[in-house]
Short mmCIF file of C-alpha atoms in Angstrom, two decimals:
data_model
loop_
_atom_site.label_atom_id
_atom_site.label_comp_id
_atom_site.label_asym_id
_atom_site.label_seq_id
_atom_site.Cartn_x
_atom_site.Cartn_y
_atom_site.Cartn_z
CA GLN K 1 -11.17 -2.43 26.21
CA LEU K 2 -11.30 -1.94 22.48
CA HIS K 3 -13.85 -4.26 20.68
CA LEU K 4 -15.80 -4.94 17.85
CA LEU K 5 -17.32 -8.83 17.38
CA GLU K 6 -19.36 -9.32 14.13
CA SER K 7 -22.11 -11.97 13.69
CA GLY K 8 -24.65 -13.13 10.98
CA GLY K 9 -22.59 -15.16 8.68
CA ASP K 10 -24.04 -18.08 7.44
CA LEU K 11 -24.37 -20.46 4.29
CA VAL K 12 -26.77 -19.03 2.05
CA LYS K 13 -28.08 -20.11 -1.53
CA PRO K 14 -27.42 -17.94 -4.43
CA GLY K 15 -29.34 -15.06 -4.75
CA GLY K 16 -30.40 -15.34 -0.68
CA SER K 17 -29.79 -12.84 1.90
CA LEU K 18 -28.15 -12.39 5.12
CA ARG K 19 -27.93 -9.40 7.86
CA LEU K 20 -24.41 -9.12 9.47
CA SER K 21 -24.23 -7.30 12.30
CA CYS K 22 -20.97 -5.83 14.40
CA ALA K 23 -20.98 -4.84 18.02
CA ALA K 24 -18.80 -2.31 19.19
CA SER K 25 -17.51 -1.93 22.67
CA GLY K 26 -15.09 -0.09 24.89
CA PHE K 27 -14.90 3.09 22.56
CA THR K 28 -17.65 5.63 22.05
CA PHE K 29 -19.17 4.40 18.70
CA GLY K 30 -20.94 7.43 17.56
CA HIS K 31 -17.62 9.64 17.19
CA PHE K 32 -16.57 7.18 14.63
CA HIS K 33 -16.54 6.37 10.81
CA MET K 34 -16.80 2.37 10.66
CA ALA K 35 -16.36 -0.08 7.59
CA TRP K 36 -17.18 -3.65 5.80
CA VAL K 37 -13.83 -5.24 4.30
CA ARG K 38 -13.74 -8.85 3.31
CA GLN K 39 -11.47 -11.30 2.12
CA ALA K 40 -11.88 -14.18 0.49
CA PRO K 41 -10.48 -18.05 1.20
CA GLY K 42 -6.97 -17.54 0.44
CA LYS K 43 -7.28 -14.17 -1.13
CA GLY K 44 -6.37 -10.62 -0.32
CA LEU K 45 -8.56 -7.79 1.67
CA GLU K 46 -11.32 -6.13 -0.18
CA TRP K 47 -12.67 -3.05 1.16
CA VAL K 48 -16.90 -3.34 1.18
CA SER K 49 -18.67 -0.06 1.90
CA TYR K 50 -18.13 2.77 4.59
CA ILE K 51 -20.61 5.03 6.59
CA SER K 52 -19.65 8.12 8.42
CA SER K 53 -20.33 8.43 12.17
CA ASP K 54 -23.26 10.61 11.63
CA THR K 55 -24.72 7.98 8.65
CA GLY K 56 -24.38 11.31 6.42
CA THR K 57 -22.29 9.65 3.83
CA ARG K 58 -21.89 6.24 2.58
CA TYR K 59 -19.39 4.60 -0.14
CA SER K 60 -19.90 1.12 -1.42
CA ALA K 61 -17.33 -0.80 -3.72
CA ASP K 62 -19.04 -1.41 -7.11
CA SER K 63 -18.40 -4.79 -6.72
CA VAL K 64 -21.30 -4.63 -4.41
CA ARG K 65 -23.20 -1.25 -4.53
CA GLY K 66 -26.73 -1.68 -5.43
CA ARG K 67 -26.78 -5.21 -3.32
CA PHE K 68 -25.15 -4.52 0.02
CA THR K 69 -26.29 -1.50 2.23
CA ILE K 70 -24.05 -0.27 5.26
CA SER K 71 -26.23 0.89 8.14
CA ARG K 72 -25.44 1.86 11.63
CA ASP K 73 -27.30 2.70 15.35
CA ASN K 74 -25.56 4.70 17.18
CA THR K 75 -27.90 4.29 20.45
CA LYS K 76 -27.51 0.49 19.98
CA ASN K 77 -23.30 0.76 19.30
CA SER K 78 -24.23 -1.58 16.15
CA LEU K 79 -22.80 -1.59 12.78
CA TYR K 80 -24.78 -3.71 10.04
CA LEU K 81 -24.57 -4.89 6.48
CA GLN K 82 -27.82 -5.70 4.69
CA MET K 83 -26.51 -8.51 1.81
CA ASN K 84 -29.39 -9.46 -0.78
CA SER K 85 -28.85 -10.80 -4.31
CA LEU K 86 -25.30 -12.92 -3.32
CA ARG K 87 -23.10 -14.58 -5.56
CA ALA K 88 -20.93 -17.29 -5.06
CA ASP K 89 -18.16 -14.54 -5.52
CA ASP K 90 -19.16 -12.74 -2.27
CA THR K 91 -18.44 -15.91 -0.50
CA ALA K 92 -15.82 -14.21 2.46
CA VAL K 93 -14.69 -13.51 5.86
CA TYR K 94 -16.32 -10.39 6.48
CA TYR K 95 -14.94 -7.88 9.26
CA CYS K 96 -15.95 -5.05 10.47
CA ALA K 97 -13.63 -2.31 10.80
CA ARG K 98 -13.10 1.06 12.28
CA GLN K 99 -11.67 3.63 9.91
CA ILE K 100 -9.97 6.69 10.26
CA GLY K 101 -12.00 9.38 8.06
CA THR K 102 -12.18 8.93 4.18
CA THR K 103 -8.37 7.35 4.05
CA ALA K 104 -7.64 3.53 4.44
CA PHE K 105 -6.44 3.51 7.76
CA PHE K 106 -8.18 0.66 9.59
CA ASP K 107 -7.44 1.12 13.32
CA LEU K 108 -9.71 -1.41 14.97
CA TRP K 109 -10.74 -4.83 13.50
CA GLY K 110 -12.92 -7.44 14.56
CA ARG K 111 -12.34 -11.10 14.45
CA GLY K 112 -14.81 -11.41 11.63
CA THR K 113 -17.64 -13.38 10.47
CA LEU K 114 -17.52 -15.96 7.71
CA VAL K 115 -19.93 -16.03 4.44
CA THR K 116 -20.89 -18.86 2.18
CA VAL K 117 -22.72 -18.38 -0.62
CA SER K 118 -23.03 -22.14 -2.54
CA SER K 119 -26.31 -24.14 -3.52
CA GLN Y 1 -6.78 -8.24 -9.48
CA SER Y 2 -6.03 -5.57 -7.05
CA ILE Y 3 -5.57 -2.08 -7.57
CA LEU Y 4 -2.42 -2.28 -5.84
CA THR Y 5 0.44 -4.25 -6.66
CA GLN Y 6 2.36 -6.22 -4.30
CA PRO Y 7 4.89 -8.70 -5.08
CA PRO Y 8 3.32 -12.57 -3.89
CA SER Y 9 5.95 -13.69 -1.31
CA ALA Y 10 9.17 -12.23 -0.11
CA SER Y 11 11.48 -14.02 2.64
CA GLY Y 12 14.81 -13.52 4.94
CA THR Y 13 16.41 -15.47 7.36
CA PRO Y 14 16.50 -14.38 11.03
CA GLY Y 15 18.59 -11.16 11.67
CA GLN Y 16 17.97 -10.14 7.79
CA ARG Y 17 16.02 -7.10 6.42
CA VAL Y 18 13.31 -7.18 4.45
CA THR Y 19 11.53 -4.64 2.46
CA ILE Y 20 8.16 -4.84 0.64
CA SER Y 21 7.11 -3.27 -2.17
CA CYS Y 22 3.28 -1.55 -2.66
CA SER Y 23 3.24 -0.21 -6.57
CA GLY Y 24 -0.38 2.34 -7.53
CA THR Y 25 -1.33 5.70 -9.06
CA ASP Y 26 -2.00 9.08 -9.02
CA SER Y 27 -5.16 8.67 -7.70
CA ASN Y 28 -4.30 6.47 -4.85
CA ILE Y 29 -0.59 6.49 -3.43
CA GLY Y 30 0.48 9.42 -5.23
CA VAL Y 31 -2.09 11.69 -3.49
CA ASN Y 32 -2.79 9.76 -0.36
CA SER Y 33 -1.48 8.07 2.88
CA VAL Y 34 -0.56 4.48 2.65
CA SER Y 35 -1.26 2.47 5.60
CA TRP Y 36 0.17 -1.15 6.26
CA TYR Y 37 -1.42 -3.82 7.75
CA GLN Y 38 0.05 -7.47 9.33
CA GLN Y 39 -1.99 -10.86 9.20
CA LEU Y 40 -1.14 -13.73 11.02
CA PRO Y 41 -2.03 -16.79 10.14
CA GLY Y 42 -6.34 -17.08 11.07
CA THR Y 43 -6.34 -13.76 12.25
CA ALA Y 44 -7.82 -10.58 11.25
CA PRO Y 45 -5.17 -7.57 10.14
CA LYS Y 46 -3.61 -5.55 12.74
CA LEU Y 47 -2.75 -2.28 11.14
CA LEU Y 48 0.88 -1.07 11.20
CA PHE Y 49 1.06 1.89 11.50
CA SER Y 50 -1.15 5.07 12.06
CA ARG Y 51 -1.98 8.02 9.71
CA ASP Y 52 0.72 9.84 11.31
CA HIS Y 53 3.30 7.38 11.17
CA GLN Y 54 3.66 6.25 14.72
CA ARG Y 55 3.40 2.92 16.02
CA PRO Y 56 0.46 1.54 17.61
CA SER Y 57 1.02 -0.52 20.78
CA GLY Y 58 3.02 -3.47 20.17
CA VAL Y 59 4.62 -2.72 16.80
CA PRO Y 60 8.50 -2.98 16.90
CA ASP Y 61 10.45 -0.56 16.09
CA ARG Y 62 11.89 -3.14 13.84
CA PHE Y 63 9.17 -2.34 11.27
CA SER Y 64 8.80 1.29 9.05
CA ASP Y 65 7.38 2.39 6.37
CA SER Y 66 8.69 4.93 3.31
CA LYS Y 67 6.85 6.68 0.14
CA SER Y 68 8.15 8.26 -2.92
CA GLY Y 69 5.63 9.11 -5.71
CA THR Y 70 3.31 6.37 -6.70
CA SER Y 71 4.81 4.02 -4.87
CA ALA Y 72 5.90 2.39 -0.96
CA SER Y 73 7.60 0.02 1.05
CA LEU Y 74 7.29 -1.86 4.63
CA ALA Y 75 10.55 -2.15 5.85
CA ILE Y 76 11.74 -5.14 8.61
CA SER Y 77 14.65 -5.25 10.03
CA GLY Y 78 16.29 -7.35 12.78
CA LEU Y 79 13.32 -10.51 11.04
CA ARG Y 80 12.10 -12.12 13.73
CA SER Y 81 10.22 -15.99 13.03
CA GLU Y 82 7.27 -14.00 14.66
CA ASP Y 83 6.91 -11.53 11.49
CA GLU Y 84 6.14 -14.20 9.30
CA ALA Y 85 2.71 -13.25 8.14
CA ASP Y 86 0.78 -11.35 5.14
CA TYR Y 87 1.05 -8.06 5.04
CA PHE Y 88 -0.75 -5.75 3.01
CA CYS Y 89 -1.19 -1.83 1.85
CA ALA Y 90 -3.89 -0.02 1.37
CA ALA Y 91 -4.41 3.43 0.11
CA TRP Y 92 -7.75 5.21 -0.40
CA ASP Y 93 -8.22 6.25 -3.96
CA ASP Y 94 -9.99 9.60 -4.96
CA SER Y 95 -11.00 8.01 -8.55
CA LEU Y 96 -12.95 5.02 -7.02
CA ASN Y 97 -13.96 7.03 -3.91
CA GLY Y 98 -12.63 4.26 -1.90
CA PRO Y 99 -10.02 2.47 -0.27
CA VAL Y 100 -7.98 0.04 -2.10
CA PHE Y 101 -5.83 -2.66 -1.07
CA GLY Y 102 -2.80 -4.78 -2.79
CA GLY Y 103 -3.09 -8.51 -3.06
CA GLY Y 104 -0.92 -9.03 0.05
CA THR Y 105 2.76 -10.49 0.02
CA LYS Y 106 3.45 -13.84 2.12
CA LEU Y 107 6.52 -12.94 4.08
CA THR Y 108 8.46 -16.63 5.19
CA VAL Y 109 10.75 -16.22 7.74
CA LEU Y 110 13.62 -19.17 6.79
#
């Protein structure tokens, strides 16, 4: 059964850091591109970052570039998001998603992990 | 403000056909495929169509999509109460080098 499970969400103060993880199972993780997509409370979806299957290509949204870093470990079937210099507007549920190439097709989603940035 | 424009709400009665529009530009919908997501309350988004327009397992054939120029539409026929959800469109944006989403449309089944 295909499965993505995020972890690491927490309450953090502005300026703080957090590392999210996503454990994949049920498919050959290293064959697929992956992404993080977030959703602020009561708001729409916002793509955060993308990483290719071989980690050779990474893209990030303007809103997080320079602060967030996406990475993966194909030997551990895991995806990560290192978030630094967190701001209140980073508060959101962060979803790990399997992305079909450089497209807007995300065919598998985790259930999400909540990040709250507040003093 | 979202890059792709969707109406914030839509509604219909059981059995009706409803459509949800999604408007973009020449750098996203005009040149790339559009994806649609259904998000039921408290759950993660779910892809409604694959890149080749096939419906994943569990998506009924009452759902269909179309695209013309820089606009796309999602149509739901034979509306049912379980279709009540938020619907999002998305497309890769060649200028931004990333996917962009619509703001979402909340569908209410009256």
